[in-house]
mmCIF file of C-alpha atoms in Angstrom:
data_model
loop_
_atom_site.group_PDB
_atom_site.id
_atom_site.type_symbol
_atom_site.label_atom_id
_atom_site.label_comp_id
_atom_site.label_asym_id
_atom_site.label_seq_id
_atom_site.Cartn_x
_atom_site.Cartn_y
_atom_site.Cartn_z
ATOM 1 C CA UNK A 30 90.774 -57.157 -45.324
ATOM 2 C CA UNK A 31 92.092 -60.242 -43.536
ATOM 3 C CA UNK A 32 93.881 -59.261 -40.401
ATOM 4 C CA UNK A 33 97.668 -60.672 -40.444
ATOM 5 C CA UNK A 34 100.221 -60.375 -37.140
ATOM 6 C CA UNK A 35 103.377 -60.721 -38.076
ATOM 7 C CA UNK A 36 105.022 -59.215 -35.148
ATOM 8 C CA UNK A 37 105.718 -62.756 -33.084
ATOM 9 C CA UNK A 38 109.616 -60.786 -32.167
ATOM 10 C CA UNK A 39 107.927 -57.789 -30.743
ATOM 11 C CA UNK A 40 105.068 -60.051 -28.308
ATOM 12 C CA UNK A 41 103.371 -63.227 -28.859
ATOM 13 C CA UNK A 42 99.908 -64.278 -27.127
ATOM 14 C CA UNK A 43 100.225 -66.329 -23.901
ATOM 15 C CA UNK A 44 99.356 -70.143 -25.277
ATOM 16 C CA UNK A 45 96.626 -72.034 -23.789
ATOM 17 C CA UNK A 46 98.846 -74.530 -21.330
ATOM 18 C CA UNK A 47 100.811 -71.113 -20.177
ATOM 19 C CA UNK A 48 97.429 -70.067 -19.321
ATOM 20 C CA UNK A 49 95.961 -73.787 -17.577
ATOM 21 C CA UNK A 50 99.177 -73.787 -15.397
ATOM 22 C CA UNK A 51 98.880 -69.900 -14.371
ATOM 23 C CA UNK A 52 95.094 -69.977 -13.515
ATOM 24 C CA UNK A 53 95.162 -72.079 -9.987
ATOM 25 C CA UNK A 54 97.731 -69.036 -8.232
ATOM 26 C CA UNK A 55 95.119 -66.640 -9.418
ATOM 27 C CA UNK A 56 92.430 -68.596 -6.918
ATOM 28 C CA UNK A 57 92.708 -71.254 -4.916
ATOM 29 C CA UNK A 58 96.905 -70.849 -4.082
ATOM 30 C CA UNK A 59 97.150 -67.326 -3.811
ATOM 31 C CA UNK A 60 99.650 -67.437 -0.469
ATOM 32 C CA UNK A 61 102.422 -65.468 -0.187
ATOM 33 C CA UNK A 62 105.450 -67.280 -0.401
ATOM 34 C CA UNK A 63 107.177 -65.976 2.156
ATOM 35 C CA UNK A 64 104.622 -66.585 4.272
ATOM 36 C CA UNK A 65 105.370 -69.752 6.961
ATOM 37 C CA UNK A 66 101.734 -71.500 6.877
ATOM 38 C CA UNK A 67 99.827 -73.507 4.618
ATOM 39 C CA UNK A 68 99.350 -71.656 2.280
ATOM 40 C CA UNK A 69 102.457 -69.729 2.058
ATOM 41 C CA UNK A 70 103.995 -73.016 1.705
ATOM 42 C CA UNK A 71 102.031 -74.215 -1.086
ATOM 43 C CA UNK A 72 102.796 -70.811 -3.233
ATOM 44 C CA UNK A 73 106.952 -71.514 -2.149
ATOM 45 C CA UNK A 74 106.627 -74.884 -3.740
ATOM 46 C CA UNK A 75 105.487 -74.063 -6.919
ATOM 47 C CA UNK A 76 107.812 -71.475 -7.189
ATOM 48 C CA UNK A 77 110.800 -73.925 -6.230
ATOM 49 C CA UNK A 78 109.097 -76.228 -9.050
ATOM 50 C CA UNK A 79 109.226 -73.533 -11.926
ATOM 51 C CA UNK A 80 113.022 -72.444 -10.638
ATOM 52 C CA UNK A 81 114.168 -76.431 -10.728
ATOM 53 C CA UNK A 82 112.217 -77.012 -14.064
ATOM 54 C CA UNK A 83 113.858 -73.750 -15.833
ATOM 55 C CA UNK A 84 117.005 -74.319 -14.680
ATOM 56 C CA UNK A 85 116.953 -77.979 -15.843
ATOM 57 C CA UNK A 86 116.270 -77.014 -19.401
ATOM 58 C CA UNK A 87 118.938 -74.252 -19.499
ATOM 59 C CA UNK A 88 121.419 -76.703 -17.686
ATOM 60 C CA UNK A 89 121.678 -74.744 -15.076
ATOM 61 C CA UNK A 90 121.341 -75.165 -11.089
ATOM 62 C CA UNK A 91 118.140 -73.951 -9.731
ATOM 63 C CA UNK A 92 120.132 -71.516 -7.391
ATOM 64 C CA UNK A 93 121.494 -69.862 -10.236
ATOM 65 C CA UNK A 94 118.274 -69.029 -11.321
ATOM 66 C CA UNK A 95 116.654 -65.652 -10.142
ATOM 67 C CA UNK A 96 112.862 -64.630 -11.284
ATOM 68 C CA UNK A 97 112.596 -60.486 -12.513
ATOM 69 C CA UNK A 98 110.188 -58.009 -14.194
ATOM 70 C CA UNK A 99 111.043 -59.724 -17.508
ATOM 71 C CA UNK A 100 114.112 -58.895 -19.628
ATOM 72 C CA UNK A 101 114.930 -55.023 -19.361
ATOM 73 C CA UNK A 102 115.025 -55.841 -15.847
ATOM 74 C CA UNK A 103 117.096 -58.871 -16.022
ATOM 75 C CA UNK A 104 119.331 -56.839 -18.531
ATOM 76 C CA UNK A 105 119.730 -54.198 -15.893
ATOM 77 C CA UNK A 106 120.571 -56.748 -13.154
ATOM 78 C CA UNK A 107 123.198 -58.236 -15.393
ATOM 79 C CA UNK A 108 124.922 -55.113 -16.459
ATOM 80 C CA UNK A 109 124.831 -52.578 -13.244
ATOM 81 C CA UNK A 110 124.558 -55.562 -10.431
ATOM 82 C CA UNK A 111 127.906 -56.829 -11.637
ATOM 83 C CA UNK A 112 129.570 -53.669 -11.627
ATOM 84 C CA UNK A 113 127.939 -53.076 -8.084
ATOM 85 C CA UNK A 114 129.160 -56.565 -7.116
ATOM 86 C CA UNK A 115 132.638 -55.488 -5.695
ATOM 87 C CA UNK A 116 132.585 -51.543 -5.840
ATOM 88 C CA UNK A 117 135.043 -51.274 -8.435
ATOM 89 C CA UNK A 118 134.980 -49.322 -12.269
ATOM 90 C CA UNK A 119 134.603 -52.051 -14.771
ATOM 91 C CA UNK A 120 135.433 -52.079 -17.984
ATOM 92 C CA UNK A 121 131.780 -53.253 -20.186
ATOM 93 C CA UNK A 122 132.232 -54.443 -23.689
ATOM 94 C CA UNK A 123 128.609 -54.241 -25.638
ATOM 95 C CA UNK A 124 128.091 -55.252 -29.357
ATOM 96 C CA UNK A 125 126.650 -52.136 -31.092
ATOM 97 C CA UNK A 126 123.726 -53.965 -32.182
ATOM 98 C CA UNK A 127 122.413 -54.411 -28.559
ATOM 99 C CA UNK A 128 118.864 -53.535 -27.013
ATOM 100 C CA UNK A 129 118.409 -50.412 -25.505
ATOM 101 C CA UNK A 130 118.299 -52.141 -22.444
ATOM 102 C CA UNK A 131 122.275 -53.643 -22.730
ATOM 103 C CA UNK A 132 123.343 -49.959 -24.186
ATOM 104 C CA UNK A 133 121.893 -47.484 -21.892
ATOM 105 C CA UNK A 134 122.228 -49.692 -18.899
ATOM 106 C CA UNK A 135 125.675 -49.817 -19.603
ATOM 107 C CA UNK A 136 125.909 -45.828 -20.237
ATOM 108 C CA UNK A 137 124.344 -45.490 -16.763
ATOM 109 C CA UNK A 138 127.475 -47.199 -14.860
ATOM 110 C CA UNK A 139 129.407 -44.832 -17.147
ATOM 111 C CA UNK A 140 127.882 -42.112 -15.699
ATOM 112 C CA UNK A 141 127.980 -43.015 -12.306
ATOM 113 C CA UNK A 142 130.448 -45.379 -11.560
ATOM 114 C CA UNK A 143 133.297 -44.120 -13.685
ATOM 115 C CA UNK A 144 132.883 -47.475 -16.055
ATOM 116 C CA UNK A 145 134.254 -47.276 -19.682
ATOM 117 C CA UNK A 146 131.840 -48.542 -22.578
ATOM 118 C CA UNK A 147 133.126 -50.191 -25.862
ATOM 119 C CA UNK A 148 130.799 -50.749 -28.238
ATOM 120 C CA UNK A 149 132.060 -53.714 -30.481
ATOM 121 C CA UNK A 150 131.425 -53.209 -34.419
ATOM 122 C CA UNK A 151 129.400 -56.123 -35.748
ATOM 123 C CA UNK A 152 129.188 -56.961 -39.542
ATOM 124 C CA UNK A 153 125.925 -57.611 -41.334
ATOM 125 C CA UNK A 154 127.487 -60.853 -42.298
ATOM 126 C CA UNK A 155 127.578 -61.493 -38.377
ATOM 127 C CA UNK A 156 131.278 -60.821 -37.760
ATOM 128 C CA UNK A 157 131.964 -59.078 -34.252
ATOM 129 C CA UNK A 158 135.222 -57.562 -33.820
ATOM 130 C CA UNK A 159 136.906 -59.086 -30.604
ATOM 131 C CA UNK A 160 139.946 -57.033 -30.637
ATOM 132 C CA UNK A 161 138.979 -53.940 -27.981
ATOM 133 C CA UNK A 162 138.962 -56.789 -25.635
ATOM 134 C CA UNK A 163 142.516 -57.459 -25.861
ATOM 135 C CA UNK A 164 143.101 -54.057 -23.703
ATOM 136 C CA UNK A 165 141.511 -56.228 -21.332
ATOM 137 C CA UNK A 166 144.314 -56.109 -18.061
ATOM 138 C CA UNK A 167 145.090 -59.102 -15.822
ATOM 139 C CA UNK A 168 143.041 -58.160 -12.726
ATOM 140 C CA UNK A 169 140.833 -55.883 -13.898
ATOM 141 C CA UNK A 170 136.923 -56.370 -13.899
ATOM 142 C CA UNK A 171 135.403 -56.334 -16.504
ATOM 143 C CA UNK A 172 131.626 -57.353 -18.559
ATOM 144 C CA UNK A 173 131.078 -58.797 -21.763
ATOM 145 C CA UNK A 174 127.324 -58.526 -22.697
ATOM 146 C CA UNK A 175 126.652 -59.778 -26.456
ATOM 147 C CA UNK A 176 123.114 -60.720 -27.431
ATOM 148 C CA UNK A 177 122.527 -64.388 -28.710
ATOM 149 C CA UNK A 178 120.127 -62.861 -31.504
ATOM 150 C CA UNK A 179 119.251 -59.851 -32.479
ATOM 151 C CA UNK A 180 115.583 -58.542 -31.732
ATOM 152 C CA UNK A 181 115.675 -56.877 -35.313
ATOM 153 C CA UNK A 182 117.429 -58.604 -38.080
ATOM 154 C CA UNK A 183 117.305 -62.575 -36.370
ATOM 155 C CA UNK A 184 121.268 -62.051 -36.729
ATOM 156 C CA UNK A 185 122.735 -64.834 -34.699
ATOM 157 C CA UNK A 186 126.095 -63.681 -32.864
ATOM 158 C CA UNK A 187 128.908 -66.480 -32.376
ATOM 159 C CA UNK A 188 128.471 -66.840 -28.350
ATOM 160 C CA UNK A 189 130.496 -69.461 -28.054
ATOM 161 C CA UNK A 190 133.451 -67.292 -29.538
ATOM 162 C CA UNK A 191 132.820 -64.544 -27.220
ATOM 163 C CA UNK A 192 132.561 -66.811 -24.303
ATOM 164 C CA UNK A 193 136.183 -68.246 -24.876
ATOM 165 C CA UNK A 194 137.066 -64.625 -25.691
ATOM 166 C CA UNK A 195 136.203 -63.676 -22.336
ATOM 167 C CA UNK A 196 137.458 -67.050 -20.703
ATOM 168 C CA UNK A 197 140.633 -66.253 -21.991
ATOM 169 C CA UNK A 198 141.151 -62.721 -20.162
ATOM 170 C CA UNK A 199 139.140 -63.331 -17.218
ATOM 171 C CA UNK A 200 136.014 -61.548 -17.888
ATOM 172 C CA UNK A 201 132.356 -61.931 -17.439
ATOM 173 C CA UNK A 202 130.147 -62.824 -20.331
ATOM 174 C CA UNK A 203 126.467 -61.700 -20.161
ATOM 175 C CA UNK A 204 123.631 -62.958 -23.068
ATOM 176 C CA UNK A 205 120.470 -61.542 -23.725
ATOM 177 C CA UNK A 206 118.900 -64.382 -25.660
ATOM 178 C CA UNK A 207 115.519 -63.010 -25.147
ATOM 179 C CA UNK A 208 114.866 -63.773 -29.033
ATOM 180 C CA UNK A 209 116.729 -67.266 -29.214
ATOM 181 C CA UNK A 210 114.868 -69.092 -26.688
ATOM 182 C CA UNK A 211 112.782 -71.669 -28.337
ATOM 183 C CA UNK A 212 114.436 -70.250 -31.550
ATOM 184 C CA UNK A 213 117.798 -71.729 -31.639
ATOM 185 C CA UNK A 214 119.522 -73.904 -28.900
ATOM 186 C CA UNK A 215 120.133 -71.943 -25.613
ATOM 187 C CA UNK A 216 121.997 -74.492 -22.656
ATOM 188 C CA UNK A 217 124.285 -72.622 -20.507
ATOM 189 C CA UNK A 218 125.733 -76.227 -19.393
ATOM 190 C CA UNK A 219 127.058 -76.160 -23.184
ATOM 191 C CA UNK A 220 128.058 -72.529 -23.594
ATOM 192 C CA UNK A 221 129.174 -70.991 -20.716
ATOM 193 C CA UNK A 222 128.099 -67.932 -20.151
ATOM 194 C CA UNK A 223 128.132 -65.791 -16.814
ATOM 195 C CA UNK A 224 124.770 -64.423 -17.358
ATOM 196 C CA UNK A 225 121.849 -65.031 -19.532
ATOM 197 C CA UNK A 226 118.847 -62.894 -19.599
ATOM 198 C CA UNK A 227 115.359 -64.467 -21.062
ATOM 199 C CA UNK A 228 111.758 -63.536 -21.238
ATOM 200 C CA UNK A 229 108.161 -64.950 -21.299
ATOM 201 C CA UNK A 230 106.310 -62.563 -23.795
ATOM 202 C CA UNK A 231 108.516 -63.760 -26.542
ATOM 203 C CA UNK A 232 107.661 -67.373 -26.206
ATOM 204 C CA UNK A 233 103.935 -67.269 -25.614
ATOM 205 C CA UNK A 234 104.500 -66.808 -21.610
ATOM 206 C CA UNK A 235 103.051 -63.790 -19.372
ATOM 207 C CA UNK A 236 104.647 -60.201 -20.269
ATOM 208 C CA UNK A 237 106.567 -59.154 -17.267
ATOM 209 C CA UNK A 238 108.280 -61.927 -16.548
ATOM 210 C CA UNK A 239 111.704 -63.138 -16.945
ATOM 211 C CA UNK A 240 114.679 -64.777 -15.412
ATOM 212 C CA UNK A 241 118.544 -63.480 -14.896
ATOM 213 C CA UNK A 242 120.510 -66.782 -14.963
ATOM 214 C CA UNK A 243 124.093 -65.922 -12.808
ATOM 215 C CA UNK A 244 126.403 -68.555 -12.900
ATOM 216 C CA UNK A 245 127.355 -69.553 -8.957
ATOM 217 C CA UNK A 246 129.886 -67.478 -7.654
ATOM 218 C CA UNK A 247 128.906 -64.096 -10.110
ATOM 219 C CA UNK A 248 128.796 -61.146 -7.586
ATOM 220 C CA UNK A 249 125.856 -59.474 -7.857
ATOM 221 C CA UNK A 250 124.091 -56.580 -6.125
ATOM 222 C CA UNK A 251 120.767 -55.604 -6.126
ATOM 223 C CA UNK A 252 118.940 -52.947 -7.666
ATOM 224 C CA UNK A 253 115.980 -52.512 -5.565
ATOM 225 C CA UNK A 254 115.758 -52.652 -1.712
ATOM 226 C CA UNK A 255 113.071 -53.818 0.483
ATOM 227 C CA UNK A 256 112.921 -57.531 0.778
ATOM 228 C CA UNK A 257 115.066 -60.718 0.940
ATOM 229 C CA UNK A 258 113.195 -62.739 -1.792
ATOM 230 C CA UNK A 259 115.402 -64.260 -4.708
ATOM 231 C CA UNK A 260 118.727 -64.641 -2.399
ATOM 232 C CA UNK A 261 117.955 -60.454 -2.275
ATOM 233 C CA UNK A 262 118.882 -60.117 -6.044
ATOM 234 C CA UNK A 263 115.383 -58.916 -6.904
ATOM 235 C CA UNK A 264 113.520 -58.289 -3.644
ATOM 236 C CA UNK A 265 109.159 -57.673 -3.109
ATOM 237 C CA UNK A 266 106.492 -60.791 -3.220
ATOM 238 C CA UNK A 267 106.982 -63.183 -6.032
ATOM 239 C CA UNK A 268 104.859 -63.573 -8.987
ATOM 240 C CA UNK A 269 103.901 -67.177 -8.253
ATOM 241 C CA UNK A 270 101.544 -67.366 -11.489
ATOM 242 C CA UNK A 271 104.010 -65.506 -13.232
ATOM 243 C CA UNK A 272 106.681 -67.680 -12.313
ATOM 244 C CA UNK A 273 104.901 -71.037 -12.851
ATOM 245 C CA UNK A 274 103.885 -69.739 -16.158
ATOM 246 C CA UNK A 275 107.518 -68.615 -17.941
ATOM 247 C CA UNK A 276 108.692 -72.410 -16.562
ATOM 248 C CA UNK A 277 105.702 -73.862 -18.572
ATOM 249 C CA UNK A 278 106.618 -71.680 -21.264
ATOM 250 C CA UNK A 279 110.437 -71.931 -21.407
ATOM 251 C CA UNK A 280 110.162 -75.761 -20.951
ATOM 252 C CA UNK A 281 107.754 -75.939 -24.611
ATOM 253 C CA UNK A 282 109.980 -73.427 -26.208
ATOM 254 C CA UNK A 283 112.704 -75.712 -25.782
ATOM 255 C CA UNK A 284 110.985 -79.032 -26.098
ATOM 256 C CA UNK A 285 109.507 -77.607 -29.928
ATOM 257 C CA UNK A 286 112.495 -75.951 -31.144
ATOM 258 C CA UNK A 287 113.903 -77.957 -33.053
ATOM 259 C CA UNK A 288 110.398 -78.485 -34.988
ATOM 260 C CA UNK A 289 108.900 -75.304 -34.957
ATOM 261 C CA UNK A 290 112.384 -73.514 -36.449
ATOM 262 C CA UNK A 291 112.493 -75.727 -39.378
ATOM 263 C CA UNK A 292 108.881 -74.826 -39.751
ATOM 264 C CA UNK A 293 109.371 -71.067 -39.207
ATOM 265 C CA UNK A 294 112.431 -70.849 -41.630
ATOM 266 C CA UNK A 295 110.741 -72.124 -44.215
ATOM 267 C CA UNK A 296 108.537 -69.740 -43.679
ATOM 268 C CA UNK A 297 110.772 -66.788 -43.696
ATOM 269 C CA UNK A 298 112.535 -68.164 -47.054
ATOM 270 C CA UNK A 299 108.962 -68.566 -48.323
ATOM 271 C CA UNK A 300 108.563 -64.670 -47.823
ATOM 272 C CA UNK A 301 111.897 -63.684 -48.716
ATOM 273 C CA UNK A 302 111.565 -65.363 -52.115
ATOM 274 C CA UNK A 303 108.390 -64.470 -53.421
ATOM 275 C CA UNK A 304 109.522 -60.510 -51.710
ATOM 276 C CA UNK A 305 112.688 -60.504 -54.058
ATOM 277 C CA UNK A 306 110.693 -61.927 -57.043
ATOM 278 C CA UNK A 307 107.884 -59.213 -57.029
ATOM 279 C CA UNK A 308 109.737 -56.593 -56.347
ATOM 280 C CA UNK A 309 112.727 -54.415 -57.179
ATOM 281 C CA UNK A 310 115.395 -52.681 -55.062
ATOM 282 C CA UNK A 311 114.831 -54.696 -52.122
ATOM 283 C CA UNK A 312 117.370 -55.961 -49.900
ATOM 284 C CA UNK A 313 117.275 -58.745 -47.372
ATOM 285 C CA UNK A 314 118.826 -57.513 -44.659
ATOM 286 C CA UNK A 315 122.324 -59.759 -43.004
ATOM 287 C CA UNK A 316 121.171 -62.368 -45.814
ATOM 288 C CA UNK A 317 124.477 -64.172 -45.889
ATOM 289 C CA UNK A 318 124.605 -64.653 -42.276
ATOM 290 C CA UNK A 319 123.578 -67.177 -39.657
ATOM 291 C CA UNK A 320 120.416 -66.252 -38.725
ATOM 292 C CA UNK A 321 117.628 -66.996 -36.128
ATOM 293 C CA UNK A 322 114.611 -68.074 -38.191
ATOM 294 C CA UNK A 323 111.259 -66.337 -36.877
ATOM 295 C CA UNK A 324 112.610 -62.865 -38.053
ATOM 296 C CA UNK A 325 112.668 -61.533 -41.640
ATOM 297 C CA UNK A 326 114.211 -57.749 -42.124
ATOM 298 C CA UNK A 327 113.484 -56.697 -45.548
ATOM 299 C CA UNK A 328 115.149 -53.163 -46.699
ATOM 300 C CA UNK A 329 112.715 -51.912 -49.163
ATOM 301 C CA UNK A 330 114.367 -48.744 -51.898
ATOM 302 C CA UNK A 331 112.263 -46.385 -52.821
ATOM 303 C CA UNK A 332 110.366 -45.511 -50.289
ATOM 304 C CA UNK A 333 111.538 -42.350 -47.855
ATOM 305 C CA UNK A 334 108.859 -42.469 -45.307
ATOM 306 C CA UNK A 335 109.301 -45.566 -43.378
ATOM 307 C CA UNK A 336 106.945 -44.937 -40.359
ATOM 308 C CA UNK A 337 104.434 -43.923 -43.526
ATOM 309 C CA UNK A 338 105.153 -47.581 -44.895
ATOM 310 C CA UNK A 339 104.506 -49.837 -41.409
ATOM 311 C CA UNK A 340 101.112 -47.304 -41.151
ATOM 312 C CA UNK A 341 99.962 -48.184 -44.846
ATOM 313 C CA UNK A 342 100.708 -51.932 -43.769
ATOM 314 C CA UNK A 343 98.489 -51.486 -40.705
ATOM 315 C CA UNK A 344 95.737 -49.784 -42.432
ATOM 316 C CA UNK A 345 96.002 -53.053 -45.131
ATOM 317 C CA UNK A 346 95.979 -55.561 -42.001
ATOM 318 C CA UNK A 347 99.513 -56.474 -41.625
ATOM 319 C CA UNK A 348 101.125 -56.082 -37.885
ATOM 320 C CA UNK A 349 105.073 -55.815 -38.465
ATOM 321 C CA UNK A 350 107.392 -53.582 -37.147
ATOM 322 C CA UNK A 351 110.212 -51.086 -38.761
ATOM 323 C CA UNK A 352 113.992 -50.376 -38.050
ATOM 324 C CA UNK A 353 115.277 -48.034 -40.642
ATOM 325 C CA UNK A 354 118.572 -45.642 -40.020
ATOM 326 C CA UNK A 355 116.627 -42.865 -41.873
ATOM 327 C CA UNK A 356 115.206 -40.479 -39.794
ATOM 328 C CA UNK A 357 111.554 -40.661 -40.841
ATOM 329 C CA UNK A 358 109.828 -37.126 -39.967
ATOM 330 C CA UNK A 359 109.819 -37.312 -36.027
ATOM 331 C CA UNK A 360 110.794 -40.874 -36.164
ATOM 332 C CA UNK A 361 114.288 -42.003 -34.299
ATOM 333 C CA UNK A 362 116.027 -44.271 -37.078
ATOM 334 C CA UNK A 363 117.632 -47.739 -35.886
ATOM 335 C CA UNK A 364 121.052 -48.154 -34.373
ATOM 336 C CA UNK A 365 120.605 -52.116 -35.760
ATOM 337 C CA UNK A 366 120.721 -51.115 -39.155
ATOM 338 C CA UNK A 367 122.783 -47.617 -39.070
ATOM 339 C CA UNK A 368 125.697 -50.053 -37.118
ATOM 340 C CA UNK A 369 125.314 -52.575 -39.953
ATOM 341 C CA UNK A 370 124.414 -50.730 -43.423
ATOM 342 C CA UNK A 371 126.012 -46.868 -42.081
ATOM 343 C CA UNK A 372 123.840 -43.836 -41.144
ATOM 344 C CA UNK A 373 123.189 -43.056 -44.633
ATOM 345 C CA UNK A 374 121.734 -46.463 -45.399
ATOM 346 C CA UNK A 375 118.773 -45.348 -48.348
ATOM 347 C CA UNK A 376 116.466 -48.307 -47.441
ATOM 348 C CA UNK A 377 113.181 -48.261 -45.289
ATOM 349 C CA UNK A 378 113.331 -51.650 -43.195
ATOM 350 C CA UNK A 379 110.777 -53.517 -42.377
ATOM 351 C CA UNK A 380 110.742 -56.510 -40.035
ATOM 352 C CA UNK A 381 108.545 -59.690 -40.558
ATOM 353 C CA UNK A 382 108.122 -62.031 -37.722
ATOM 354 C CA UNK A 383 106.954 -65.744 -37.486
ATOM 355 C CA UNK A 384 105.139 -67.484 -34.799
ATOM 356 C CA UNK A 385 103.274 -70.329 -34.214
ATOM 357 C CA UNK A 386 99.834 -68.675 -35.696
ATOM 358 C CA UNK A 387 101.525 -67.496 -39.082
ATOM 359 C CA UNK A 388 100.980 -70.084 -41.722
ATOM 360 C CA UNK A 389 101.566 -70.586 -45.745
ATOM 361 C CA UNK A 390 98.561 -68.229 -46.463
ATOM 362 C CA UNK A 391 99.007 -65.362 -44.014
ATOM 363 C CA UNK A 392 102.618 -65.232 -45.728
ATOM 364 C CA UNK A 393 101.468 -64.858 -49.275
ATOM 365 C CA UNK A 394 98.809 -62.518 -48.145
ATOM 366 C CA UNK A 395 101.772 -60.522 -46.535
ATOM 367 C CA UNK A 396 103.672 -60.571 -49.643
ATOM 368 C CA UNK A 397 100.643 -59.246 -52.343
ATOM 369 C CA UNK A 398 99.686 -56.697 -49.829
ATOM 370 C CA UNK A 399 103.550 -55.605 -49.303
ATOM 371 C CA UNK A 400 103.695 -55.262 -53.357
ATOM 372 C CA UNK A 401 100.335 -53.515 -53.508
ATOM 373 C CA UNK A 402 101.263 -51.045 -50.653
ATOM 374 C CA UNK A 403 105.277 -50.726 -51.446
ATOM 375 C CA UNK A 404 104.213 -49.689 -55.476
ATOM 376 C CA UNK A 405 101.782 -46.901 -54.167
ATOM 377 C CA UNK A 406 104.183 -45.239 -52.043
ATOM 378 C CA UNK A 407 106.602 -45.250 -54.931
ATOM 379 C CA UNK A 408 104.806 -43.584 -57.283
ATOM 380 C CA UNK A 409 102.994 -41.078 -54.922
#
């Protein structure tokens, strides 16, 4: 049994110069940033260095720049600090395809701030429906949070539509584009949104890390207490390591993207193919739409037990993950694919992911081992 991860959307592993750049703040300049002396100062200029560097590559100004817990957090930030920002209800548009972290975030100020929530419907041809934002008033604040790709399907959502959508009524425009970055071009000097949530474990940088991106003048409260660091936005001692390694990490993504996602589609058509020759009643999931190209979702017929399906995988060697609208025993079924194929949707998904250790090989090995496995649960 050869051992094959393809689960690059869920985590990758932290690459080797992520790793170089981190080690020194683990030793030799451990100071505290805040701190006034030596080395204090030594630990506030490399995390000046990683801001300046990030925000150069998104297009950005370093002050617009804040480090966080990685990209639930910076989701949070975006969603509840800008309805904290002046103390008044807002009124938050989300696409229904969203991470958790967008949709219950956005519930929350429901709950306690007296916000309305509109979920806009998204098509699995990659259509969002911009009408509810045409109730929209003139002076009323209000949040537009649409992800740049989706974690599950590699759907890529027209930003720059929804951007000029919210331009045109006055309204904030936050991105999650946790799962473009390095993926698909991300400058917010081109496409200008408000706020843009990223994260390191994606793109082979350190898990807990991640950056909120506010565009000057976006009011913003904090959601912690205790501290003044990052202009108050996200207050306690930095994560100087941390920090130094998502810049080292962001600035590669970027720098090999245009490479590695010529690479990585051709990888992901490789699969798809040689999928929907050896099998039957299999459906690539948002096929005819733009799509990010590290994630495959593959709706497979015939099979009722997804969760059993992603466990047979496992126990064969192969590391993907599911997203199926079927309720699967004590399984919760995916709001992805129940928004885009209906609640009722027959097929067991699952989702392939490419990364910079999946080659040729691990893909056909994927694909004979998905045929062997998909064919025994059939006729069990």
């Amino acid at each position: 049994m050869t051992p094959t991860y393809l689960d690059y959307a869920a985590t990758t592993p932290v690459r080797e110069e992520v790793r170089d750049a981190m080690a020194p703040f683990a030793s030799e300049v451990f100071g505290n940033p805040s701190s006034t002396h030596r080395w204090g100062r030594a630990a506030a200029a490399a995390l000046d260095e990683a801001r300046a560097d990030i925000a150069s590559v998104l297009g950005a100004k370093p002050s617009e720049v804040s480090f966080v817990r990685g990209g639930t957090e910076s989701d949070n930030l975006a969603i509840m600090g800008t309805s904290r920002g002046d103390g008044s209800p807002h009124s938050i548009f989300v696409s229904e395809i969203e991470h958790s972290a967008v949709l219950e975030a956005a519930d929350h100020v429901a709950d306690t701030e007296g916000a309305t929530v509109t979920r806009l419907h998204v098509s699995h041809d990659g259509a969002i429906d911009l009408g509810p934002l045409d109730a929209i008033t003139d002076g009323s604040t209000s949040l537009i949070s649409v992800m740049w790709v989706n974690n599950e399907t590699g759907l890529t959502l027209p930003i720059p539509d929804v951007v000029e959508a919210g331009r045109t009524r006055g309204s904030l425009v936050h991105s999650d584009a946790s799962q473009a970055m390095g993926k698909v071009p991300v400058h917010v000097g081109s496409v200008g949104v408000d706020l843009l949530t990223a994260t390191g474990h994606k793109i082979y940088g350190p898990a807990g890390m991640g950056i909120l991106f506010a565009r000057e003048g976006t009011a913003l409260r904090s959601l912690h207490h205790g501290g003044g660091q990052e202009r108050s936005l996200r207050p306690g001692t930095e994560d100087v390591a941390g920090s130094v390694g998502l810049a080292v990490a962001i600035r590669l993504a970027v720098d090999e993207q245009e490479a590695e996602s010529v690479r990585l589609a051709g990888l992901r058509d490789l699969l798809e193919g040689r999928l929907l020759s050896t099998l039957v009643d299999i459906r690539i999931n948002c096929a005819g739409a733009t799509r990010a190209p590290h994630v495959s979702s593959v709706g497979i017929g015939g099979v009722e037990d997804g969760s059993g399906l992603l466990m047979a995988l496992d126990l064969e060697g192969i590391a993907v993950s599911g997203g199926s609208a079927c309720h699967s025993g004590a399984g919760k079924g995916s709001h992805v694919i129940a928004a885009l194929y209906g609640e009722a949707d027959p097929f067991a998904t699952v989702r392939f992911s490419f990364g910079r250790g999946t080659d040729e090989d691990a893909v056909e090995h994927a694909v004979a081992v998905t045929k062997t496995v998909v064919e025994r649960m059939r006729a069990s």
